[in-house]
């Protein structure tokens, strides 16, 4: 799914050392640790993924296609999570209704 979204957003055009998964991993780690320089991001990429990449290569990845890729990924993730929650809620509701229907009716004798 990740590569499909990356291709449709034109983030991934050909095979690269910096795969969509590695890019996301590096970026989220950089945000989490408040890395503010490309040199720190490059060092982290090398330490975490044994990826030898230049600062310029990372800088070039910050483009409209990377924004589109990230937005589409978030959209897909959120929509699948929402639908998953809705489906489980519907199942739970229908199961409760089924249990209520199966319970015997009791009448009070006067």
mmCIF file of C-alpha atoms in Angstrom, residues 34-42:
data_model
loop_
_atom_site.group_PDB
_atom_site.id
_atom_site.type_symbol
_atom_site.label_atom_id
_atom_site.label_comp_id
_atom_site.label_asym_id
_atom_site.label_seq_id
_atom_site.Cartn_x
_atom_site.Cartn_y
_atom_site.Cartn_z
ATOM 1 C CA UNK A 34 13.353 17.883 17.036
ATOM 2 C CA UNK A 35 16.173 17.522 14.513
ATOM 3 C CA UNK A 36 16.336 20.867 12.795
ATOM 4 C CA UNK A 37 19.223 20.320 10.417
ATOM 5 C CA UNK A 38 19.700 18.169 7.368
ATOM 6 C CA UNK A 39 23.073 17.019 8.678
ATOM 7 C CA UNK A 40 21.402 15.499 11.775
ATOM 8 C CA UNK A 41 18.772 13.825 9.605
ATOM 9 C CA UNK A 42 21.497 12.390 7.351
#
